mmCIF file of C-alpha atoms in Angstrom:
data_model
loop_
_atom_site.group_PDB
_atom_site.id
_atom_site.type_symbol
_atom_site.label_atom_id
_atom_site.label_comp_id
_atom_site.label_asym_id
_atom_site.label_seq_id
_atom_site.Cartn_x
_atom_site.Cartn_y
_atom_site.Cartn_z
ATOM 1 C CA MET A 1 121.048 46.809 102.405
ATOM 2 C CA SER A 2 118.459 48.471 104.823
ATOM 3 C CA VAL A 3 118.831 52.077 104.520
ATOM 4 C CA PRO A 4 119.398 54.698 107.160
ATOM 5 C CA GLY A 5 115.897 56.076 108.279
ATOM 6 C CA GLY A 6 117.887 59.864 108.357
ATOM 7 C CA LEU A 7 118.747 59.238 104.876
ATOM 8 C CA LEU A 8 115.220 58.449 104.142
ATOM 9 C CA GLY A 9 113.771 61.695 106.193
ATOM 10 C CA LEU A 10 116.638 64.126 104.509
ATOM 11 C CA ALA A 11 115.809 62.487 101.199
ATOM 12 C CA LEU A 12 111.835 63.758 102.575
ATOM 13 C CA GLY A 13 112.420 66.940 102.900
ATOM 14 C CA VAL A 14 114.758 68.029 100.216
ATOM 15 C CA GLY A 15 111.589 66.361 97.797
ATOM 16 C CA LEU A 16 109.488 68.669 99.439
ATOM 17 C CA LEU A 17 111.576 71.481 99.836
ATOM 18 C CA LEU A 18 111.706 71.340 95.604
ATOM 19 C CA ILE A 19 108.196 70.601 95.308
ATOM 20 C CA TRP A 20 107.385 74.013 97.094
ATOM 21 C CA ARG A 21 109.593 76.427 95.680
ATOM 22 C CA SER A 22 108.692 75.274 91.830
ATOM 23 C CA GLY A 23 105.181 76.600 92.687
ATOM 24 C CA ALA A 24 104.012 79.572 91.661
ATOM 25 C CA ARG A 25 105.646 82.686 93.139
ATOM 26 C CA ALA A 26 104.653 86.429 93.714
ATOM 27 C CA PRO A 27 106.383 88.866 91.102
ATOM 28 C CA VAL A 28 109.521 90.060 92.857
ATOM 29 C CA ARG A 29 110.054 93.736 92.412
ATOM 30 C CA ARG A 30 113.251 95.791 92.160
ATOM 31 C CA ALA A 31 115.260 96.026 94.689
ATOM 32 C CA GLY A 32 115.296 99.476 96.595
ATOM 33 C CA THR A 33 111.103 99.058 95.659
ATOM 34 C CA SER A 34 108.150 98.212 97.777
ATOM 35 C CA ARG A 35 104.931 98.071 97.063
ATOM 36 C CA PRO A 36 102.166 100.662 98.431
ATOM 37 C CA GLY A 37 99.425 100.197 101.001
ATOM 38 C CA ARG A 38 95.814 100.053 100.448
ATOM 39 C CA ARG A 39 95.389 103.761 100.553
ATOM 40 C CA GLN A 40 98.333 104.739 99.371
ATOM 41 C CA GLN A 41 97.088 103.418 95.880
ATOM 42 C CA LEU A 42 93.735 104.489 95.975
ATOM 43 C CA LEU A 43 95.317 108.263 97.245
ATOM 44 C CA ALA A 44 97.864 107.527 93.756
ATOM 45 C CA ALA A 45 94.682 106.524 91.757
ATOM 46 C CA ALA A 46 92.912 109.358 92.479
ATOM 47 C CA GLY A 47 95.865 111.632 91.566
ATOM 48 C CA LEU A 48 96.758 112.701 95.182
ATOM 49 C CA THR A 49 100.122 111.664 94.755
ATOM 50 C CA GLY A 50 101.227 114.969 97.119
ATOM 51 C CA ILE A 51 99.232 113.151 100.544
ATOM 52 C CA ASN A 52 100.502 110.381 101.794
ATOM 53 C CA SER A 53 98.209 107.274 103.661
ATOM 54 C CA ALA A 54 99.473 109.166 107.732
ATOM 55 C CA GLN A 55 98.220 113.044 106.246
ATOM 56 C CA LEU A 56 95.090 111.516 104.829
ATOM 57 C CA LEU A 57 94.406 110.018 108.238
ATOM 58 C CA ALA A 58 95.353 113.076 110.244
ATOM 59 C CA LEU A 59 92.627 114.485 108.339
ATOM 60 C CA GLN A 60 89.851 112.162 109.109
ATOM 61 C CA VAL A 61 90.674 112.014 113.007
ATOM 62 C CA ALA A 62 90.620 115.967 112.457
ATOM 63 C CA LEU A 63 86.927 115.797 110.324
ATOM 64 C CA GLY A 64 85.769 113.481 112.632
ATOM 65 C CA ILE A 65 86.177 115.465 116.118
ATOM 66 C CA ALA A 66 85.185 118.624 114.404
ATOM 67 C CA CYS A 67 81.729 117.048 113.330
ATOM 68 C CA LEU A 68 81.454 115.166 116.839
ATOM 69 C CA LEU A 69 81.869 118.546 118.842
ATOM 70 C CA LEU A 70 79.683 121.044 117.327
ATOM 71 C CA VAL A 71 76.576 118.192 117.059
ATOM 72 C CA LEU A 72 77.746 117.438 120.346
ATOM 73 C CA LEU A 73 77.277 121.675 120.883
ATOM 74 C CA THR A 74 73.918 121.739 118.993
ATOM 75 C CA THR A 75 72.046 118.585 120.494
ATOM 76 C CA GLN A 76 74.335 118.612 124.535
ATOM 77 C CA THR A 77 73.942 114.754 123.407
ATOM 78 C CA VAL A 78 76.666 112.174 123.803
ATOM 79 C CA THR A 79 75.429 109.117 121.316
ATOM 80 C CA ILE A 80 73.931 111.178 118.867
ATOM 81 C CA SER A 81 77.156 113.097 118.375
ATOM 82 C CA LEU A 82 79.283 110.296 118.315
ATOM 83 C CA ALA A 83 77.489 108.527 115.266
ATOM 84 C CA PHE A 84 78.197 111.921 113.347
ATOM 85 C CA GLY A 85 81.502 111.492 114.233
ATOM 86 C CA VAL A 86 81.969 108.354 112.345
ATOM 87 C CA PHE A 87 80.391 109.838 109.227
ATOM 88 C CA GLY A 88 82.686 112.646 109.808
ATOM 89 C CA SER A 89 85.187 111.008 109.724
ATOM 90 C CA ALA A 90 84.405 108.682 106.811
ATOM 91 C CA VAL A 91 84.083 111.435 104.401
ATOM 92 C CA PRO A 92 88.191 112.006 103.003
ATOM 93 C CA HIS A 93 88.105 108.713 102.320
ATOM 94 C CA LEU A 94 84.416 108.677 100.520
ATOM 95 C CA LEU A 95 86.019 111.584 98.802
ATOM 96 C CA VAL A 96 89.405 109.810 97.936
ATOM 97 C CA ARG A 97 87.454 107.111 97.032
ATOM 98 C CA ARG A 98 86.122 109.269 94.394
ATOM 99 C CA LEU A 99 88.110 111.234 93.033
ATOM 100 C CA ALA A 100 89.159 108.000 92.126
ATOM 101 C CA ALA A 101 87.148 106.424 90.082
ATOM 102 C CA LYS A 102 86.491 109.761 87.920
ATOM 103 C CA ARG A 103 90.047 110.082 87.318
ATOM 104 C CA ARG A 104 89.463 105.762 86.488
ATOM 105 C CA ALA A 105 86.976 106.871 84.301
ATOM 106 C CA ASP A 106 88.706 109.644 82.642
ATOM 107 C CA LEU A 107 91.480 107.675 81.983
ATOM 108 C CA ARG A 108 89.845 105.282 80.305
ATOM 109 C CA GLU A 109 88.325 108.007 77.259
ATOM 110 C CA VAL A 110 91.703 109.321 76.793
ATOM 111 C CA TRP A 111 93.983 106.133 77.378
ATOM 112 C CA PRO A 112 92.778 104.914 72.965
ATOM 113 C CA GLU A 113 94.734 108.039 72.156
ATOM 114 C CA VAL A 114 97.180 107.577 73.925
ATOM 115 C CA VAL A 115 97.896 103.470 72.153
ATOM 116 C CA ASP A 116 97.482 105.796 69.034
ATOM 117 C CA ASN A 117 100.538 108.358 69.663
ATOM 118 C CA LEU A 118 102.440 105.763 70.892
ATOM 119 C CA ALA A 119 101.576 103.803 67.204
ATOM 120 C CA SER A 120 102.524 106.644 65.617
ATOM 121 C CA ALA A 121 106.181 107.741 66.663
ATOM 122 C CA VAL A 122 106.554 104.006 66.490
ATOM 123 C CA ARG A 123 105.431 103.704 63.280
ATOM 124 C CA ALA A 124 107.760 107.354 62.105
ATOM 125 C CA GLY A 125 111.166 105.353 63.649
ATOM 126 C CA LEU A 126 111.501 107.200 67.107
ATOM 127 C CA SER A 127 112.514 105.052 70.101
ATOM 128 C CA LEU A 128 110.350 103.989 72.604
ATOM 129 C CA PRO A 129 111.506 106.257 75.359
ATOM 130 C CA GLU A 130 111.197 108.913 72.595
ATOM 131 C CA ALA A 131 107.976 107.981 72.435
ATOM 132 C CA LEU A 132 106.828 108.126 75.206
ATOM 133 C CA SER A 133 108.549 111.376 76.452
ATOM 134 C CA ALA A 134 106.519 113.273 73.386
ATOM 135 C CA LEU A 135 103.304 112.377 74.890
ATOM 136 C CA ALA A 136 104.244 115.038 77.035
ATOM 137 C CA VAL A 137 103.263 117.419 74.513
ATOM 138 C CA ARG A 138 101.226 115.998 72.236
ATOM 139 C CA GLY A 139 99.306 113.612 74.635
ATOM 140 C CA PRO A 140 96.491 113.405 76.485
ATOM 141 C CA GLU A 141 95.975 117.031 79.072
ATOM 142 C CA VAL A 142 95.218 115.513 81.781
ATOM 143 C CA LEU A 143 98.686 113.077 81.710
ATOM 144 C CA ARG A 144 100.742 114.990 80.552
ATOM 145 C CA GLY A 145 102.546 115.392 83.581
ATOM 146 C CA SER A 146 103.149 112.044 84.388
ATOM 147 C CA PHE A 147 104.667 111.914 80.668
ATOM 148 C CA ALA A 148 107.136 114.482 81.424
ATOM 149 C CA ARG A 149 108.024 113.004 84.755
ATOM 150 C CA PHE A 150 109.051 109.736 82.940
ATOM 151 C CA ALA A 151 111.026 112.113 80.175
ATOM 152 C CA ALA A 152 112.788 113.983 83.055
ATOM 153 C CA ASP A 153 113.403 110.794 84.888
ATOM 154 C CA HIS A 154 114.915 108.873 81.628
ATOM 155 C CA ARG A 155 117.103 112.125 80.902
ATOM 156 C CA SER A 156 118.059 112.488 84.342
ATOM 157 C CA SER A 157 118.996 108.525 85.108
ATOM 158 C CA GLY A 158 119.230 106.813 81.226
ATOM 159 C CA ARG A 159 118.167 103.605 83.029
ATOM 160 C CA PHE A 160 114.172 103.128 80.581
ATOM 161 C CA SER A 161 113.217 100.209 83.372
ATOM 162 C CA ASP A 162 113.417 101.406 86.196
ATOM 163 C CA ALA A 163 111.885 104.985 85.025
ATOM 164 C CA LEU A 164 109.035 102.859 83.686
ATOM 165 C CA ASP A 165 108.389 101.502 87.081
ATOM 166 C CA ARG A 166 107.993 105.276 88.430
ATOM 167 C CA LEU A 167 105.878 106.316 85.125
ATOM 168 C CA LYS A 168 103.531 102.631 85.933
ATOM 169 C CA ASP A 169 103.464 104.679 89.887
ATOM 170 C CA ASP A 170 102.550 107.351 89.023
ATOM 171 C CA LEU A 171 99.862 106.268 86.505
ATOM 172 C CA ALA A 172 97.724 104.044 89.136
ATOM 173 C CA ASP A 173 96.487 102.250 86.575
ATOM 174 C CA PRO A 174 95.370 99.247 85.400
ATOM 175 C CA VAL A 175 95.040 99.943 81.349
ATOM 176 C CA GLY A 176 98.450 102.154 82.065
ATOM 177 C CA ASP A 177 100.111 99.170 83.706
ATOM 178 C CA ARG A 178 99.241 97.425 80.479
ATOM 179 C CA ILE A 179 101.347 99.720 78.698
ATOM 180 C CA VAL A 180 104.199 99.779 79.965
ATOM 181 C CA GLU A 181 104.526 96.037 79.769
ATOM 182 C CA THR A 182 103.667 96.147 76.677
ATOM 183 C CA LEU A 183 106.403 98.623 75.978
ATOM 184 C CA ARG A 184 108.967 96.756 77.880
ATOM 185 C CA VAL A 185 108.665 93.527 76.434
ATOM 186 C CA ALA A 186 109.694 95.428 73.326
ATOM 187 C CA ARG A 187 112.065 97.041 74.468
ATOM 188 C CA GLU A 188 113.928 94.092 75.636
ATOM 189 C CA VAL A 189 113.015 91.124 73.636
ATOM 190 C CA GLY A 190 112.251 93.338 69.889
ATOM 191 C CA GLY A 191 110.141 92.569 67.308
ATOM 192 C CA SER A 192 108.496 94.678 64.651
ATOM 193 C CA ASP A 193 105.244 93.521 65.302
ATOM 194 C CA LEU A 194 104.441 96.758 68.548
ATOM 195 C CA GLY A 195 102.847 98.840 66.061
ATOM 196 C CA ARG A 196 99.628 96.414 64.948
ATOM 197 C CA VAL A 197 100.195 95.405 68.745
ATOM 198 C CA LEU A 198 99.151 98.538 69.875
ATOM 199 C CA ARG A 199 96.638 99.497 67.094
ATOM 200 C CA THR A 200 94.440 96.430 67.875
ATOM 201 C CA LEU A 201 94.924 97.521 71.766
ATOM 202 C CA ALA A 202 93.991 100.993 71.331
ATOM 203 C CA ALA A 203 90.371 99.325 69.668
ATOM 204 C CA PHE A 204 90.057 97.282 71.944
ATOM 205 C CA LEU A 205 90.000 99.819 74.620
ATOM 206 C CA ARG A 206 87.762 102.032 72.945
ATOM 207 C CA GLU A 207 85.091 98.729 72.099
ATOM 208 C CA ASP A 208 85.811 99.068 76.522
ATOM 209 C CA ALA A 209 84.905 102.390 77.435
ATOM 210 C CA ARG A 210 81.804 102.616 74.656
ATOM 211 C CA ALA A 211 80.028 99.620 76.429
ATOM 212 C CA ARG A 212 80.830 100.416 79.935
ATOM 213 C CA ALA A 213 79.828 104.364 79.210
ATOM 214 C CA GLU A 214 76.447 103.033 78.340
ATOM 215 C CA LEU A 215 76.538 100.424 81.467
ATOM 216 C CA GLU A 216 77.232 102.939 83.783
ATOM 217 C CA THR A 217 74.481 105.559 82.467
ATOM 218 C CA ARG A 218 72.427 102.223 83.461
ATOM 219 C CA GLN A 219 73.970 101.515 86.704
ATOM 220 C CA GLY A 220 73.656 105.169 88.242
ATOM 221 C CA TRP A 221 70.552 104.969 89.117
ATOM 222 C CA VAL A 222 70.678 101.991 91.283
ATOM 223 C CA ILE A 223 73.962 103.517 92.786
ATOM 224 C CA GLN A 224 71.665 106.693 93.521
ATOM 225 C CA ALA A 225 69.136 104.747 95.318
ATOM 226 C CA ALA A 226 71.731 103.107 97.647
ATOM 227 C CA ARG A 227 72.731 106.629 98.640
ATOM 228 C CA LEU A 228 69.376 108.117 99.513
ATOM 229 C CA ALA A 229 68.159 105.077 101.344
ATOM 230 C CA VAL A 230 71.469 105.297 103.666
ATOM 231 C CA ALA A 231 71.575 109.191 104.432
ATOM 232 C CA ALA A 232 67.864 109.707 104.476
ATOM 233 C CA PRO A 233 67.189 107.784 108.146
ATOM 234 C CA TRP A 234 70.182 110.008 109.916
ATOM 235 C CA VAL A 235 69.070 113.278 108.215
ATOM 236 C CA VAL A 236 65.448 112.425 110.214
ATOM 237 C CA LEU A 237 67.583 111.665 113.116
ATOM 238 C CA LEU A 238 69.254 114.663 112.669
ATOM 239 C CA LEU A 239 66.280 117.304 112.258
ATOM 240 C CA LEU A 240 64.098 114.817 115.419
ATOM 241 C CA ALA A 241 67.570 115.970 117.364
ATOM 242 C CA THR A 242 66.280 119.106 117.944
ATOM 243 C CA GLN A 243 63.667 118.287 119.752
ATOM 244 C CA GLN A 244 64.043 117.315 124.371
ATOM 245 C CA GLN A 245 61.979 114.155 124.804
ATOM 246 C CA THR A 246 64.516 112.897 121.405
ATOM 247 C CA LEU A 247 67.774 113.324 123.072
ATOM 248 C CA THR A 248 66.698 111.865 126.014
ATOM 249 C CA ALA A 249 65.567 108.478 124.040
ATOM 250 C CA TYR A 250 68.875 108.241 121.942
ATOM 251 C CA ASP A 251 71.456 108.817 125.728
ATOM 252 C CA SER A 252 69.560 106.113 127.161
ATOM 253 C CA PRO A 253 71.356 102.581 126.568
ATOM 254 C CA VAL A 254 68.877 101.390 124.503
ATOM 255 C CA GLY A 255 68.442 104.444 122.451
ATOM 256 C CA THR A 256 72.356 104.085 121.681
ATOM 257 C CA ALA A 257 71.743 100.042 121.306
ATOM 258 C CA LEU A 258 69.009 100.862 117.971
ATOM 259 C CA LEU A 259 71.420 103.813 117.371
ATOM 260 C CA LEU A 260 74.428 100.986 117.319
ATOM 261 C CA ILE A 261 71.669 98.494 115.723
ATOM 262 C CA GLY A 262 70.832 101.392 112.618
ATOM 263 C CA GLY A 263 74.042 102.155 111.460
ATOM 264 C CA GLY A 264 75.604 98.191 111.419
ATOM 265 C CA VAL A 265 71.835 98.460 109.430
ATOM 266 C CA CYS A 266 72.598 101.616 107.081
ATOM 267 C CA LEU A 267 76.041 99.617 106.277
ATOM 268 C CA LEU A 268 75.516 96.201 105.597
ATOM 269 C CA ALA A 269 72.162 97.479 102.836
ATOM 270 C CA TYR A 270 74.649 100.114 100.870
ATOM 271 C CA GLN A 271 77.408 97.371 100.930
ATOM 272 C CA LEU A 272 74.911 95.174 99.553
ATOM 273 C CA MET A 273 73.384 98.011 97.332
ATOM 274 C CA LEU A 274 76.680 98.175 95.741
ATOM 275 C CA LYS A 275 77.631 95.020 95.154
ATOM 276 C CA ILE A 276 74.435 94.309 93.779
ATOM 277 C CA GLY A 277 74.998 96.652 91.365
ATOM 278 C CA ARG A 278 78.843 96.930 91.087
ATOM 279 C CA LEU A 279 80.525 96.045 87.319
ATOM 280 C CA PRO A 280 83.770 94.467 87.086
ATOM 281 C CA GLU A 281 86.524 96.573 87.578
ATOM 282 C CA ASP A 282 90.605 96.280 85.882
ATOM 283 C CA VAL A 283 92.739 95.396 88.501
ATOM 284 C CA ARG A 284 96.115 96.368 88.947
ATOM 285 C CA VAL A 285 97.801 92.586 88.704
ATOM 286 C CA LEU A 286 100.797 93.894 86.962
ATOM 287 C CA GLN A 287 102.075 96.453 89.045
#
């Protein structure tokens, strides 16, 4: 007895659907939450929780226009003014990135202390919410505000898991994500090995911070050389712009093309130098 072609097609479609559904899926966030954008995550990593990405964009636009008008009034040259307007608009974003890197480095130094305090609290018999809330008083100064907000959130809602999610968003740090998820699993699954796990994590974090600090010290000259190499041509251009012959030359189509090519080369060389000297960074895979 022959099988109808429609039935074979249906079986094949169901089989392909089941295979697709059985593959790796993106983690599903809890209802009522959404993953913030990359710029918002960068602001959170820098500790600028009172600013959103739209406000950062508005600040970039305002500073870019201000730099453009200032250089235009000084040099009376549109092309050079546009170039420095672009540079001015990039300054807030670069400052936020620098603040995020500095905050990440500061947190890297204090995370072992946080884990040690948690391990001591667990060994003393405190519950996990109490141990985390105690860090608002006994924890490192830079993190007390985040844990104080966690304590207030947990007292008001009583939902430990939701309070942990908001604590992760507040900390905005890969190590903080790992600590929070370790505590979540310990709370939901239970077990007597949490203290040992936390002590092992503290030892690992100390060793990682020590090795990274040494590497960053050696890496510093690469970063400074890249910044100096990019800034020097444009400082010279700004000085030359005080001469009328230079202004006339850069107002021409050839001068505009030269500025565009020079800007592209500087950007490419800067990114290349940063990539060569960049150390591997932790990624927030447990958001």
